[in-house]
Coordinates of C-alpha atoms and ligand atoms in Angstrom, one line a residue:
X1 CA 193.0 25.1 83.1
X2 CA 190.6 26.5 80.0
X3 CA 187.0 25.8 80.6
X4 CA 183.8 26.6 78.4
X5 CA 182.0 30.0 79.0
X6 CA 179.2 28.3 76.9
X7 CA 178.7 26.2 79.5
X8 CA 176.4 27.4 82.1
X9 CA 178.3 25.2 85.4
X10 CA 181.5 26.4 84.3
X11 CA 180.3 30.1 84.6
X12 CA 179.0 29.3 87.9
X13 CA 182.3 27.8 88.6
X14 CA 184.6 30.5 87.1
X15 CA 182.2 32.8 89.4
X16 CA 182.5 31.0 92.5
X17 CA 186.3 31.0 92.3
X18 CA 186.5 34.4 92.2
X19 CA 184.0 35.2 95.1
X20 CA 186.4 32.7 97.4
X21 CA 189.5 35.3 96.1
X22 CA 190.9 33.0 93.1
X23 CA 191.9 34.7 90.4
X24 CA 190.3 33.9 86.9
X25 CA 191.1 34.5 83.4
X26 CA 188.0 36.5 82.3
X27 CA 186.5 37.2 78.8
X28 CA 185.9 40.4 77.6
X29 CA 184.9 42.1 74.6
X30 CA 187.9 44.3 74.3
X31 CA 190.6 41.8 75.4
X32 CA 191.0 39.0 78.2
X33 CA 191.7 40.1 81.9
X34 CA 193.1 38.9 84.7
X35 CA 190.0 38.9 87.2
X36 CA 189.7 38.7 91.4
X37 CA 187.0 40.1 93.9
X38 CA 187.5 44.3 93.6
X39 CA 187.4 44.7 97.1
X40 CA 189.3 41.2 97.8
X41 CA 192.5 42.8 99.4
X42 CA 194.2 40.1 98.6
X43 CA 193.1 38.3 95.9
X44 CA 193.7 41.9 94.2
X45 CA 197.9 41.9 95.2
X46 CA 197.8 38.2 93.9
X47 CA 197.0 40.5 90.3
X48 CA 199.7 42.7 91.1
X49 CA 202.1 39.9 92.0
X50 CA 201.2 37.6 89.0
X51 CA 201.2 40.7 86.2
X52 CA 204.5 41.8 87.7
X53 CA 202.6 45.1 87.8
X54 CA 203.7 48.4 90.3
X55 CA 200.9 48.3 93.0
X56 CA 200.4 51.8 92.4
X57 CA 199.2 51.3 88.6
X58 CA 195.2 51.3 89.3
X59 CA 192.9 48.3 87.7
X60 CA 189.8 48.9 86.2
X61 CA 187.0 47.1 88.1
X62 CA 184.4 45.2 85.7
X63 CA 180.4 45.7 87.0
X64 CA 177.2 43.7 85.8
X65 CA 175.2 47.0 85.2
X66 CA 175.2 50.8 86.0
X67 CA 173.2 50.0 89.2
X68 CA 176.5 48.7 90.7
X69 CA 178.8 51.9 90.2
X70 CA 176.6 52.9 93.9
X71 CA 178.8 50.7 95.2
X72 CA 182.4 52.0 94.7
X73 CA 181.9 55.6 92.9
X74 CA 181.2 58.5 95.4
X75 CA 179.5 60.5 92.6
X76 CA 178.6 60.7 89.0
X77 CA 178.5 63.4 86.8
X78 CA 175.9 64.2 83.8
X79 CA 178.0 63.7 81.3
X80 CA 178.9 60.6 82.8
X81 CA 175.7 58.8 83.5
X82 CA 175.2 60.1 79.6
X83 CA 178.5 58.2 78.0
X84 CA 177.1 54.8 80.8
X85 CA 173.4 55.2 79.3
X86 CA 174.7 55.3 75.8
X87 CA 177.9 53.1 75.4
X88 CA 177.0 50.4 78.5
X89 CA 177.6 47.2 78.3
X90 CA 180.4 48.1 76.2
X91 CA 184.5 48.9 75.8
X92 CA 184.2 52.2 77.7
X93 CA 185.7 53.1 81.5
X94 CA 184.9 55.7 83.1
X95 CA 187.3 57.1 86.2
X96 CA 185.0 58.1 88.9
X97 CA 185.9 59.5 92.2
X98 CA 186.0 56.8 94.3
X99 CA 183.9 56.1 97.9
X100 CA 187.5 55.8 100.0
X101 CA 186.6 52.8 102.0
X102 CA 186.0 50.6 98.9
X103 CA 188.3 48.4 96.3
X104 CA 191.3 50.8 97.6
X105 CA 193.6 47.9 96.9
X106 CA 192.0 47.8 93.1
X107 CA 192.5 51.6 92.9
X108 CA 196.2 51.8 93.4
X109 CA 195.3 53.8 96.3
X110 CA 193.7 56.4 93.7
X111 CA 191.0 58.5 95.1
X112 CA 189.2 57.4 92.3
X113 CA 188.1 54.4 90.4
X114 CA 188.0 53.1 86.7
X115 CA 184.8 51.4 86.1
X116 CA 183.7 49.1 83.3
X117 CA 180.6 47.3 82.5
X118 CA 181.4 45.0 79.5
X119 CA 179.4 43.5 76.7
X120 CA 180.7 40.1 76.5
X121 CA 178.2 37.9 77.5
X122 CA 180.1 35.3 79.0
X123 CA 182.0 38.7 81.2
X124 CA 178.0 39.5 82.4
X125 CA 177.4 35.9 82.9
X126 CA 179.9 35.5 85.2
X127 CA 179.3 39.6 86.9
X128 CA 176.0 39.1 87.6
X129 CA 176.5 35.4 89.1
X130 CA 178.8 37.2 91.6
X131 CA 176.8 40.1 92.4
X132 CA 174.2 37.3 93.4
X133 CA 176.6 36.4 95.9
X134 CA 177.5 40.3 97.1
X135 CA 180.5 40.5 95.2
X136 CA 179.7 44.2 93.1
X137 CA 182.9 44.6 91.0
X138 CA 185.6 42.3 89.6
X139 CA 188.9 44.1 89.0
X140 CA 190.6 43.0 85.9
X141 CA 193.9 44.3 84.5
X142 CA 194.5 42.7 81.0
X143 CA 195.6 39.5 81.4
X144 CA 199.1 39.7 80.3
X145 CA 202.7 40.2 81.7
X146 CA 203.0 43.8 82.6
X147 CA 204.4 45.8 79.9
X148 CA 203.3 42.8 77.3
X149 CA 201.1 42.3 74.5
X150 CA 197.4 42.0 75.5
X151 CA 195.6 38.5 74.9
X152 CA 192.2 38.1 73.1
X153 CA 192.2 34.4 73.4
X154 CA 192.2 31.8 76.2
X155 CA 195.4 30.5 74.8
X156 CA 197.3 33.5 74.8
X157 CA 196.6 33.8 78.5
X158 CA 197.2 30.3 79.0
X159 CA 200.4 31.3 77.4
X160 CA 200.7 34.2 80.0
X161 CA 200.1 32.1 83.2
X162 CA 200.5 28.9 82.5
X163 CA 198.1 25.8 83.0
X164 CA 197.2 26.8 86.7
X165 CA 194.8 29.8 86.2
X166 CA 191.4 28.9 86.1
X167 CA 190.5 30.1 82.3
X168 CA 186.8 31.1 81.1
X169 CA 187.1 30.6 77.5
X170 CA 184.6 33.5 75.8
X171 CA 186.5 32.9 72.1
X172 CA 188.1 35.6 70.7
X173 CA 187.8 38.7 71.5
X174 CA 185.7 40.7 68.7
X175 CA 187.3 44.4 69.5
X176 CA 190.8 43.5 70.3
X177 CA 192.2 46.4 72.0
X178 CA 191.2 47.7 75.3
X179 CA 188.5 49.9 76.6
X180 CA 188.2 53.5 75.8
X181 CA 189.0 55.3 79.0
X182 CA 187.6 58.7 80.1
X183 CA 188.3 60.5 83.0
X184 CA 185.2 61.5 84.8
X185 CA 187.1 63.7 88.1
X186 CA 187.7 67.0 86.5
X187 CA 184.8 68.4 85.6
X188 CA 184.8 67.5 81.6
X189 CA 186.0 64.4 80.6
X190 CA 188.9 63.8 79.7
X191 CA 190.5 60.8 77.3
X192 CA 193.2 59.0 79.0
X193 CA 193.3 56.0 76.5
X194 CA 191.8 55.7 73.1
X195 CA 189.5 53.0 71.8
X196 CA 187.1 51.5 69.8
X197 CA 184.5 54.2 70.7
X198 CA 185.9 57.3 69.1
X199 CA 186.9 60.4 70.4
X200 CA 183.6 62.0 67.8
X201 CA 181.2 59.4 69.3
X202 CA 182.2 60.0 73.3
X203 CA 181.9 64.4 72.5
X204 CA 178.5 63.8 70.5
X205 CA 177.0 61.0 73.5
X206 CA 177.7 64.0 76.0
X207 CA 178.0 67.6 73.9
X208 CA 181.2 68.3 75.6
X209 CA 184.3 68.5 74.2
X210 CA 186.8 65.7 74.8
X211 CA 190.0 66.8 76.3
X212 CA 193.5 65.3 76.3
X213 CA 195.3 64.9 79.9
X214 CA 198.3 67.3 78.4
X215 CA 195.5 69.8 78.0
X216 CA 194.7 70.0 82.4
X217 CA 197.3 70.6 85.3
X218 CA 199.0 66.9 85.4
X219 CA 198.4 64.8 88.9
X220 CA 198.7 61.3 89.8
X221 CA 200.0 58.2 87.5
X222 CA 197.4 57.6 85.7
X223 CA 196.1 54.8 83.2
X224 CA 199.2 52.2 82.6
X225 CA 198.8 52.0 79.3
X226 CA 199.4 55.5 78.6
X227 CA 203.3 54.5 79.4
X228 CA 205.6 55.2 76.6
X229 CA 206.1 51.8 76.1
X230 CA 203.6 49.2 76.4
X231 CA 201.9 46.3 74.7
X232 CA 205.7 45.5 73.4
X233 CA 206.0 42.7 71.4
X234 CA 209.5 40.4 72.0
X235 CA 210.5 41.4 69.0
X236 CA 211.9 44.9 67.7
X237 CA 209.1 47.0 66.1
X238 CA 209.1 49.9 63.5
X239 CA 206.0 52.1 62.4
X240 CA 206.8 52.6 58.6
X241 CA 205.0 54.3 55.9
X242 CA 204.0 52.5 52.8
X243 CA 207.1 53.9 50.8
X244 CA 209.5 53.2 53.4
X245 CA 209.3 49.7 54.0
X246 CA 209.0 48.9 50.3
X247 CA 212.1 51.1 50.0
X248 CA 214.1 49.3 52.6
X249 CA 212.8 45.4 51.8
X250 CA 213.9 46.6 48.1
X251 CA 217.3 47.2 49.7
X252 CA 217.4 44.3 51.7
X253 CA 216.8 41.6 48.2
X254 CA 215.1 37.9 49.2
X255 CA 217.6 36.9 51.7
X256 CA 215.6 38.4 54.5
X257 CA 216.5 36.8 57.9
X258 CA 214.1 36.7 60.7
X259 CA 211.8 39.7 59.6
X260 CA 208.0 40.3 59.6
X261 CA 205.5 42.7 58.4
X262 CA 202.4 43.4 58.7
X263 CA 201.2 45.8 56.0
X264 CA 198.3 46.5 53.5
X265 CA 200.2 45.4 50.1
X266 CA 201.8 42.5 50.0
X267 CA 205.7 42.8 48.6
X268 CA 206.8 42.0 45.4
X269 CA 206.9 38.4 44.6
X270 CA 210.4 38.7 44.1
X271 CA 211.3 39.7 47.8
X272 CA 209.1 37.2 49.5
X273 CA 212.3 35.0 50.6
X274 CA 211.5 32.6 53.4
X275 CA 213.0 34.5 55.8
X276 CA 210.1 37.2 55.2
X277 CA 206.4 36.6 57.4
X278 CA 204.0 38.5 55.7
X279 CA 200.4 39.0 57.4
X280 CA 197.9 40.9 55.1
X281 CA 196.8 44.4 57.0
X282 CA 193.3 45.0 57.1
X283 CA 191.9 48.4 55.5
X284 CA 189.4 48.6 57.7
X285 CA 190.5 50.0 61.4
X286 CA 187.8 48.3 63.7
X287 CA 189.5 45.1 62.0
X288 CA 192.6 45.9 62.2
X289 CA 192.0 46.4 66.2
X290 CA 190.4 42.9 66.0
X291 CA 193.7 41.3 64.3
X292 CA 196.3 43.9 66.1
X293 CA 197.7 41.8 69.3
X294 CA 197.2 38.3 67.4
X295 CA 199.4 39.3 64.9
X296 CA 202.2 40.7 67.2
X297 CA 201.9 37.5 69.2
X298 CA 201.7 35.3 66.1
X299 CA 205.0 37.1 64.6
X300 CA 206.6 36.2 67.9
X301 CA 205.8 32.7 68.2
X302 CA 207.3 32.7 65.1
X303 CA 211.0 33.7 66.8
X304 CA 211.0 36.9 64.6
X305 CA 214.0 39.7 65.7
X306 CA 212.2 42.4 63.7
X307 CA 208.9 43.4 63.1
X308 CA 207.8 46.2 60.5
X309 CA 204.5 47.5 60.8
X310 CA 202.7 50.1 57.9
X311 CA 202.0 53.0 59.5
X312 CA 197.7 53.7 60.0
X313 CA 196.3 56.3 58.5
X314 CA 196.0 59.7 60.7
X315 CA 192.2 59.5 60.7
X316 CA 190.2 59.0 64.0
X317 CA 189.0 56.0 63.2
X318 CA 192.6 55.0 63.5
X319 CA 193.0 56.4 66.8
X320 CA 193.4 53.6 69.2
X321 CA 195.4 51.0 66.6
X322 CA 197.9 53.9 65.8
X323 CA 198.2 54.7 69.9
X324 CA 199.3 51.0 70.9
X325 CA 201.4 50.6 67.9
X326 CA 203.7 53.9 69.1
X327 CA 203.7 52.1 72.4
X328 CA 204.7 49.1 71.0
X329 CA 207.4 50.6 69.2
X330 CA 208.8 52.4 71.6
Ligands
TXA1 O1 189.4 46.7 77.9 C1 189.9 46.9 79.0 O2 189.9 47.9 79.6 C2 190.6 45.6 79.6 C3 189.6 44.6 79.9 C4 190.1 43.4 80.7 O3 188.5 45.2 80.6 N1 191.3 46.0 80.8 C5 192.5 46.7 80.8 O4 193.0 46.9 82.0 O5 192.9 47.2 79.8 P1 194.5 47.4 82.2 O6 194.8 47.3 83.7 O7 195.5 46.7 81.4 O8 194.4 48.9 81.9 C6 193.6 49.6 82.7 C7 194.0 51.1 82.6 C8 195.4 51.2 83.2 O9 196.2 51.9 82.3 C9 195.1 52.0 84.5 O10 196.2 52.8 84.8 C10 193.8 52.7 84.1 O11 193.1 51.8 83.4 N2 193.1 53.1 85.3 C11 192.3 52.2 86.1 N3 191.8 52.9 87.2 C12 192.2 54.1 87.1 C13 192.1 55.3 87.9 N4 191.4 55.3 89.0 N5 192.7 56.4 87.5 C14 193.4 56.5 86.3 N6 193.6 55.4 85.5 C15 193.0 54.3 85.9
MG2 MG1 197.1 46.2 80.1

Protein backbone atom coordinates (compact mmCIF):
# COMPACT_ATOMS: atom_id res chain seq x y z
CA UNK A 1 0.00 0.00 0.00
CA UNK A 2 1.54 3.66 -1.17
CA UNK A 3 0.74 6.34 1.38
CA UNK A 4 1.71 10.19 1.42
CA UNK A 5 5.08 11.28 3.01
CA UNK A 6 3.47 14.80 2.83
CA UNK A 7 1.20 13.81 5.15
CA UNK A 8 2.32 14.18 8.67
CA UNK A 9 -0.04 10.80 10.21
CA UNK A 10 1.19 8.79 7.53
CA UNK A 11 4.91 9.54 8.59
CA UNK A 12 4.01 8.74 11.98
CA UNK A 13 2.45 5.61 10.68
CA UNK A 14 5.24 4.52 8.24
CA UNK A 15 7.42 5.18 11.58
CA UNK A 16 5.52 3.19 13.82
CA UNK A 17 5.44 0.16 11.54
CA UNK A 18 8.89 -0.03 11.47
CA UNK A 19 9.60 0.32 15.34
CA UNK A 20 6.95 -2.84 15.71
CA UNK A 21 9.66 -4.70 13.06
CA UNK A 22 7.49 -4.10 9.69
CA UNK A 23 9.30 -3.46 6.92
CA UNK A 24 8.61 -0.13 4.94
CA UNK A 25 9.39 1.18 1.62
CA UNK A 26 11.38 4.27 2.52
CA UNK A 27 12.23 7.51 0.54
CA UNK A 28 15.47 8.59 0.01
CA UNK A 29 17.32 11.11 -1.84
CA UNK A 30 19.53 8.69 -3.70
CA UNK A 31 16.98 5.93 -4.39
CA UNK A 32 14.08 4.09 -2.45
CA UNK A 33 15.00 1.36 0.22
CA UNK A 34 13.67 -1.34 1.69
CA UNK A 35 13.64 -0.20 5.58
CA UNK A 36 13.18 -2.33 9.15
CA UNK A 37 14.49 -1.51 12.83
CA UNK A 38 18.69 -1.91 12.42
CA UNK A 39 18.97 -3.81 15.38
CA UNK A 40 15.40 -5.67 14.80
CA UNK A 41 16.92 -9.24 14.27
CA UNK A 42 14.29 -10.12 12.64
CA UNK A 43 12.65 -7.63 10.98
CA UNK A 44 16.25 -7.32 9.34
CA UNK A 45 16.22 -11.33 7.75
CA UNK A 46 12.64 -10.40 6.59
CA UNK A 47 15.07 -7.80 4.21
CA UNK A 48 17.24 -10.44 3.40
CA UNK A 49 14.36 -12.89 2.69
CA UNK A 50 12.26 -10.43 0.63
CA UNK A 51 15.45 -8.91 -1.59
CA UNK A 52 16.47 -12.45 -2.14
CA UNK A 53 19.72 -11.08 -0.93
CA UNK A 54 22.98 -13.45 0.62
CA UNK A 55 22.77 -12.64 4.48
CA UNK A 56 26.24 -12.07 4.41
CA UNK A 57 25.95 -8.87 1.86
CA UNK A 58 25.89 -5.98 4.75
CA UNK A 59 22.93 -3.10 4.69
CA UNK A 60 23.65 0.34 5.21
CA UNK A 61 21.78 1.56 8.21
CA UNK A 62 20.00 5.09 7.72
CA UNK A 63 20.38 7.63 11.05
CA UNK A 64 18.44 11.03 11.74
CA UNK A 65 21.74 12.89 12.55
CA UNK A 66 25.59 12.36 13.32
CA UNK A 67 24.58 12.25 17.12
CA UNK A 68 23.29 8.76 16.42
CA UNK A 69 26.41 7.03 14.83
CA UNK A 70 27.31 6.74 19.12
CA UNK A 71 25.02 4.26 18.88
CA UNK A 72 26.33 1.56 16.45
CA UNK A 73 30.05 2.88 15.41
CA UNK A 74 32.84 1.94 17.93
CA UNK A 75 34.91 4.91 16.66
CA UNK A 76 35.34 7.69 14.26
CA UNK A 77 38.11 8.88 12.56
CA UNK A 78 39.03 12.76 11.60
CA UNK A 79 38.68 12.49 8.34
CA UNK A 80 35.50 10.92 8.95
CA UNK A 81 33.61 13.26 11.26
CA UNK A 82 35.09 15.81 8.37
CA UNK A 83 33.31 14.00 5.18
CA UNK A 84 29.72 13.66 8.11
CA UNK A 85 30.21 17.53 8.97
CA UNK A 86 30.49 18.47 5.35
CA UNK A 87 28.27 16.13 3.17
CA UNK A 88 25.49 15.14 6.17
CA UNK A 89 22.31 14.84 5.55
CA UNK A 90 23.30 13.74 2.30
CA UNK A 91 24.12 10.59 -0.38
CA UNK A 92 27.27 9.60 1.46
CA UNK A 93 28.05 6.24 3.75
CA UNK A 94 30.51 5.88 5.66
CA UNK A 95 31.84 2.17 6.88
CA UNK A 96 32.67 2.51 10.45
CA UNK A 97 33.92 -0.15 12.69
CA UNK A 98 31.21 -1.31 14.25
CA UNK A 99 30.29 -1.61 18.42
CA UNK A 100 29.92 -5.75 18.10
CA UNK A 101 26.84 -6.12 20.10
CA UNK A 102 24.83 -3.78 17.88
CA UNK A 103 22.70 -4.16 14.39
CA UNK A 104 25.00 -7.43 13.75
CA UNK A 105 22.22 -8.82 11.79
CA UNK A 106 22.21 -5.43 9.56
CA UNK A 107 26.08 -5.78 9.27
CA UNK A 108 26.24 -9.17 7.59
CA UNK A 109 28.11 -10.08 10.52
CA UNK A 110 30.83 -7.34 9.38
CA UNK A 111 32.87 -5.92 12.17
CA UNK A 112 31.85 -2.88 10.82
CA UNK A 113 28.99 -0.82 9.80
CA UNK A 114 27.80 1.40 6.75
CA UNK A 115 26.10 4.38 8.04
CA UNK A 116 23.94 6.98 6.22
CA UNK A 117 22.18 10.02 7.23
CA UNK A 118 19.98 11.10 4.30
CA UNK A 119 18.65 14.37 3.00
CA UNK A 120 15.22 13.55 2.03
CA UNK A 121 13.05 15.08 4.23
CA UNK A 122 10.33 12.70 4.23
CA UNK A 123 13.61 9.87 5.11
CA UNK A 124 14.40 12.37 8.40
CA UNK A 125 10.82 12.71 9.08
CA UNK A 126 10.33 9.34 9.45
CA UNK A 127 14.34 8.77 11.38
CA UNK A 128 13.80 11.14 13.79
CA UNK A 129 10.07 9.96 14.61
CA UNK A 130 11.76 6.61 15.42
CA UNK A 131 14.56 7.73 17.30
CA UNK A 132 11.78 9.36 19.51
CA UNK A 133 10.74 6.00 20.23
CA UNK A 134 14.55 4.51 20.81
CA UNK A 135 14.90 3.06 17.57
CA UNK A 136 18.62 4.85 16.38
CA UNK A 137 19.16 3.41 12.89
CA UNK A 138 16.84 1.97 10.15
CA UNK A 139 18.76 -0.47 7.81
CA UNK A 140 17.73 -0.08 4.30
CA UNK A 141 19.07 -2.03 1.28
CA UNK A 142 17.64 -0.49 -1.99
CA UNK A 143 14.47 -1.49 -2.38
CA UNK A 144 14.68 -3.83 -5.27
CA UNK A 145 15.08 -7.64 -6.12
CA UNK A 146 18.68 -8.46 -5.46
CA UNK A 147 20.76 -8.07 -8.41
CA UNK A 148 17.91 -5.68 -10.03
CA UNK A 149 17.50 -2.25 -11.05
CA UNK A 150 17.20 0.24 -8.20
CA UNK A 151 13.70 2.18 -7.77
CA UNK A 152 13.42 5.95 -7.36
CA UNK A 153 9.68 5.94 -7.18
CA UNK A 154 6.99 4.40 -5.02
CA UNK A 155 5.68 2.59 -8.03
CA UNK A 156 8.77 0.92 -9.02
CA UNK A 157 8.87 -0.57 -5.59
CA UNK A 158 5.38 -1.28 -5.57
CA UNK A 159 6.44 -3.03 -8.72
CA UNK A 160 9.16 -4.88 -6.60
CA UNK A 161 7.02 -6.05 -3.73
CA UNK A 162 3.78 -5.91 -4.62
CA UNK A 163 0.67 -4.17 -2.97
CA UNK A 164 1.55 -5.57 0.62
CA UNK A 165 4.59 -3.37 1.68
CA UNK A 166 3.65 -0.48 3.47
CA UNK A 167 5.03 2.36 0.91
CA UNK A 168 6.11 6.10 2.11
CA UNK A 169 5.73 7.90 -1.06
CA UNK A 170 8.68 10.87 -0.96
CA UNK A 171 8.23 11.40 -5.10
CA UNK A 172 10.98 10.82 -7.08
CA UNK A 173 14.12 10.53 -6.17
CA UNK A 174 16.17 13.80 -7.16
CA UNK A 175 19.83 11.93 -7.26
CA UNK A 176 18.88 8.60 -8.71
CA UNK A 177 21.75 6.38 -7.94
CA UNK A 178 22.87 5.31 -4.66
CA UNK A 179 25.02 6.81 -1.98
CA UNK A 180 28.71 7.40 -2.27
CA UNK A 181 30.34 4.90 -0.10
CA UNK A 182 33.66 5.29 1.72
CA UNK A 183 35.34 3.05 3.74
CA UNK A 184 36.31 4.57 7.05
CA UNK A 185 38.29 1.10 8.84
CA UNK A 186 41.66 1.43 7.23
CA UNK A 187 43.11 4.31 8.25
CA UNK A 188 42.46 6.54 4.84
CA UNK A 189 39.33 6.22 3.27
CA UNK A 190 38.77 4.35 0.83
CA UNK A 191 35.86 4.50 -2.11
CA UNK A 192 34.06 1.36 -2.35
CA UNK A 193 31.15 2.72 -4.59
CA UNK A 194 31.03 5.87 -6.46
CA UNK A 195 28.31 8.63 -6.35
CA UNK A 196 26.93 11.75 -6.75
CA UNK A 197 29.57 13.30 -4.37
CA UNK A 198 32.73 13.00 -6.38
CA UNK A 199 35.80 11.33 -5.77
CA UNK A 200 37.54 15.47 -6.03
CA UNK A 201 34.87 16.74 -3.48
CA UNK A 202 35.31 13.60 -0.75
CA UNK A 203 39.67 14.18 -1.13
CA UNK A 204 39.22 18.08 -0.80
CA UNK A 205 36.30 17.79 2.40
CA UNK A 206 39.13 15.74 4.15
CA UNK A 207 42.82 16.46 2.40
CA UNK A 208 43.45 12.86 1.99
CA UNK A 209 43.68 11.12 -0.93
CA UNK A 210 40.86 8.80 -1.88
CA UNK A 211 41.91 5.36 -2.47
CA UNK A 212 40.43 2.47 -4.51
CA UNK A 213 39.85 -1.01 -2.56
CA UNK A 214 42.35 -2.74 -5.43
CA UNK A 215 44.86 -0.29 -4.03
CA UNK A 216 44.83 -2.10 0.01
CA UNK A 217 45.32 -5.95 0.95
CA UNK A 218 41.64 -7.32 -0.04
CA UNK A 219 39.43 -8.70 3.07
CA UNK A 220 35.83 -9.41 3.57
CA UNK A 221 32.85 -9.07 0.85
CA UNK A 222 32.39 -5.90 0.72
CA UNK A 223 29.69 -3.33 -0.66
CA UNK A 224 27.11 -5.47 -2.93
CA UNK A 225 27.00 -3.25 -5.52
CA UNK A 226 30.57 -3.51 -6.32
CA UNK A 227 29.50 -7.16 -7.89
CA UNK A 228 30.33 -7.47 -11.42
CA UNK A 229 26.96 -7.53 -12.30
CA UNK A 230 24.37 -5.54 -10.66
CA UNK A 231 21.55 -3.10 -11.25
CA UNK A 232 20.75 -5.44 -14.50
CA UNK A 233 18.03 -4.52 -16.35
CA UNK A 234 15.69 -7.70 -17.92
CA UNK A 235 16.89 -6.86 -20.99
CA UNK A 236 20.44 -7.34 -22.69
CA UNK A 237 22.59 -4.24 -22.36
CA UNK A 238 25.57 -2.74 -24.42
CA UNK A 239 27.81 0.33 -23.54
CA UNK A 240 28.51 1.79 -27.06
CA UNK A 241 30.31 4.82 -28.18
CA UNK A 242 28.61 7.35 -30.24
CA UNK A 243 30.16 6.00 -33.61
CA UNK A 244 29.28 2.54 -32.83
CA UNK A 245 25.82 2.42 -32.35
CA UNK A 246 25.13 4.78 -35.29
CA UNK A 247 27.33 2.39 -37.18
CA UNK A 248 25.45 -0.78 -36.21
CA UNK A 249 21.58 0.86 -36.28
CA UNK A 250 22.94 2.03 -39.91
CA UNK A 251 23.47 -1.67 -40.49
CA UNK A 252 20.46 -2.85 -39.06
CA UNK A 253 17.93 -0.33 -41.64
CA UNK A 254 14.19 0.62 -40.04
CA UNK A 255 13.07 -2.78 -39.40
CA UNK A 256 14.49 -2.80 -35.96
CA UNK A 257 12.70 -5.39 -33.62
CA UNK A 258 12.55 -5.05 -29.98
CA UNK A 259 15.56 -2.56 -29.50
CA UNK A 260 16.22 0.54 -27.36
CA UNK A 261 18.59 3.26 -26.77
CA UNK A 262 19.35 5.66 -24.81
CA UNK A 263 21.82 8.08 -26.28
CA UNK A 264 22.65 11.79 -26.63
CA UNK A 265 21.66 12.22 -30.61
CA UNK A 266 18.82 11.07 -31.61
CA UNK A 267 19.14 8.55 -34.99
CA UNK A 268 18.42 9.52 -38.24
CA UNK A 269 14.89 9.99 -39.08
CA UNK A 270 15.24 7.33 -41.50
CA UNK A 271 16.03 4.48 -38.96
CA UNK A 272 13.53 5.46 -36.33
CA UNK A 273 11.26 2.21 -37.32
CA UNK A 274 8.78 1.33 -34.72
CA UNK A 275 10.55 -1.29 -33.48
CA UNK A 276 13.25 1.35 -32.24
CA UNK A 277 12.54 3.18 -28.37
CA UNK A 278 14.51 6.07 -28.33
CA UNK A 279 14.98 8.11 -24.91
CA UNK A 280 16.98 11.40 -25.35
CA UNK A 281 20.35 11.16 -23.01
CA UNK A 282 20.97 13.95 -20.93
CA UNK A 283 24.41 15.92 -21.28
CA UNK A 284 24.53 16.76 -18.07
CA UNK A 285 25.74 13.76 -15.61
CA UNK A 286 24.02 14.69 -12.28
CA UNK A 287 20.86 14.35 -14.70
CA UNK A 288 21.66 11.58 -16.27
CA UNK A 289 21.96 9.87 -12.61
CA UNK A 290 18.51 11.39 -11.98
CA UNK A 291 17.01 9.68 -15.27
CA UNK A 292 19.50 6.48 -15.21
CA UNK A 293 17.22 3.53 -13.47
CA UNK A 294 13.86 5.09 -14.85
CA UNK A 295 14.91 4.66 -18.11
CA UNK A 296 16.29 1.06 -17.77
CA UNK A 297 12.97 0.17 -16.07
CA UNK A 298 10.88 2.20 -18.56
CA UNK A 299 12.77 0.27 -21.63
CA UNK A 300 11.76 -2.89 -19.83
CA UNK A 301 8.26 -2.26 -19.29
CA UNK A 302 8.31 -1.76 -22.69
CA UNK A 303 9.25 -5.83 -23.32
CA UNK A 304 12.51 -4.68 -25.07
CA UNK A 305 15.28 -7.82 -25.75
CA UNK A 306 18.04 -5.29 -26.26
CA UNK A 307 19.10 -2.25 -24.86
CA UNK A 308 22.06 0.10 -26.26
CA UNK A 309 23.30 2.62 -24.14
CA UNK A 310 26.04 5.66 -25.36
CA UNK A 311 28.88 5.23 -23.53
CA UNK A 312 29.56 8.50 -20.72
CA UNK A 313 32.21 10.46 -21.06
CA UNK A 314 35.50 9.40 -18.97
CA UNK A 315 35.30 12.54 -16.82
CA UNK A 316 34.72 12.29 -12.93
CA UNK A 317 31.75 13.74 -13.05
CA UNK A 318 30.67 10.71 -14.84
CA UNK A 319 31.92 8.48 -12.32
CA UNK A 320 29.04 6.86 -10.70
CA UNK A 321 26.54 6.72 -14.00
CA UNK A 322 29.54 5.09 -16.03
CA UNK A 323 30.07 2.43 -12.78
CA UNK A 324 26.41 1.13 -12.73
CA UNK A 325 26.14 1.03 -16.38
CA UNK A 326 29.33 -1.57 -16.59
CA UNK A 327 27.41 -3.43 -13.93
CA UNK A 328 24.46 -3.32 -15.78
CA UNK A 329 26.08 -4.63 -18.69
CA UNK A 330 27.71 -7.18 -17.45
O1 LIG B 1 21.81 5.34 -1.53
C1 LIG B 1 21.90 4.31 -0.89
O2 LIG B 1 22.94 3.97 -0.33
C2 LIG B 1 20.65 3.43 -0.80
C3 LIG B 1 19.58 4.17 -0.01
C4 LIG B 1 18.37 3.33 0.26
O3 LIG B 1 20.13 4.67 1.15
N1 LIG B 1 20.94 2.16 -0.23
C5 LIG B 1 21.68 1.22 -0.85
O4 LIG B 1 21.77 0.04 -0.17
O5 LIG B 1 22.17 1.38 -1.94
P1 LIG B 1 22.29 -1.33 -0.80
O6 LIG B 1 22.14 -2.33 0.27
O7 LIG B 1 21.60 -1.60 -2.05
O8 LIG B 1 23.78 -1.07 -0.96
C6 LIG B 1 24.53 -0.91 0.20
C7 LIG B 1 25.94 -1.20 -0.06
C8 LIG B 1 26.08 -2.67 -0.36
O9 LIG B 1 26.79 -2.80 -1.54
C9 LIG B 1 26.80 -3.18 0.87
O10 LIG B 1 27.62 -4.25 0.57
C10 LIG B 1 27.56 -1.94 1.35
O11 LIG B 1 26.69 -0.91 1.09
N2 LIG B 1 27.83 -1.99 2.78
C11 LIG B 1 26.97 -1.82 3.78
N3 LIG B 1 27.56 -2.03 4.97
C12 LIG B 1 28.84 -2.34 4.70
C13 LIG B 1 29.96 -2.70 5.50
N4 LIG B 1 29.88 -2.80 6.79
N5 LIG B 1 31.12 -2.98 4.86
C14 LIG B 1 31.19 -2.92 3.51
N6 LIG B 1 30.17 -2.59 2.72
C15 LIG B 1 29.01 -2.32 3.29
MG1 LIG C 1 21.23 -2.17 -4.06
Amino acid sequence: MIISGNNLAHVQQAADALCAGELLGLPTETVYGLAADASHENAVAQIFKAKGRPANHPLIVHVASPEAVKHFASAVPAFAQQLMAKFWPGPLTLILPRQLDKAAAAAGGQNSVGLRCPSHPVALAVLKACADKGVWGVAAPSANLFGRVSPTSAAHVQSEFGDALLILDGGECDVGIESTIVDCTRGVPVLLRPGQISRTQIEQACGLKLLNPDALPSEAPRASGTLASHYAPSAKLRLMRAEEWQKALAALGPHTQNLALWSVEKPAHELMGAGLLWRAMPTDATQAAHDLFGVLRGFDARGVRTIWIEMPPDTPAWEGVRDRLQRAAA
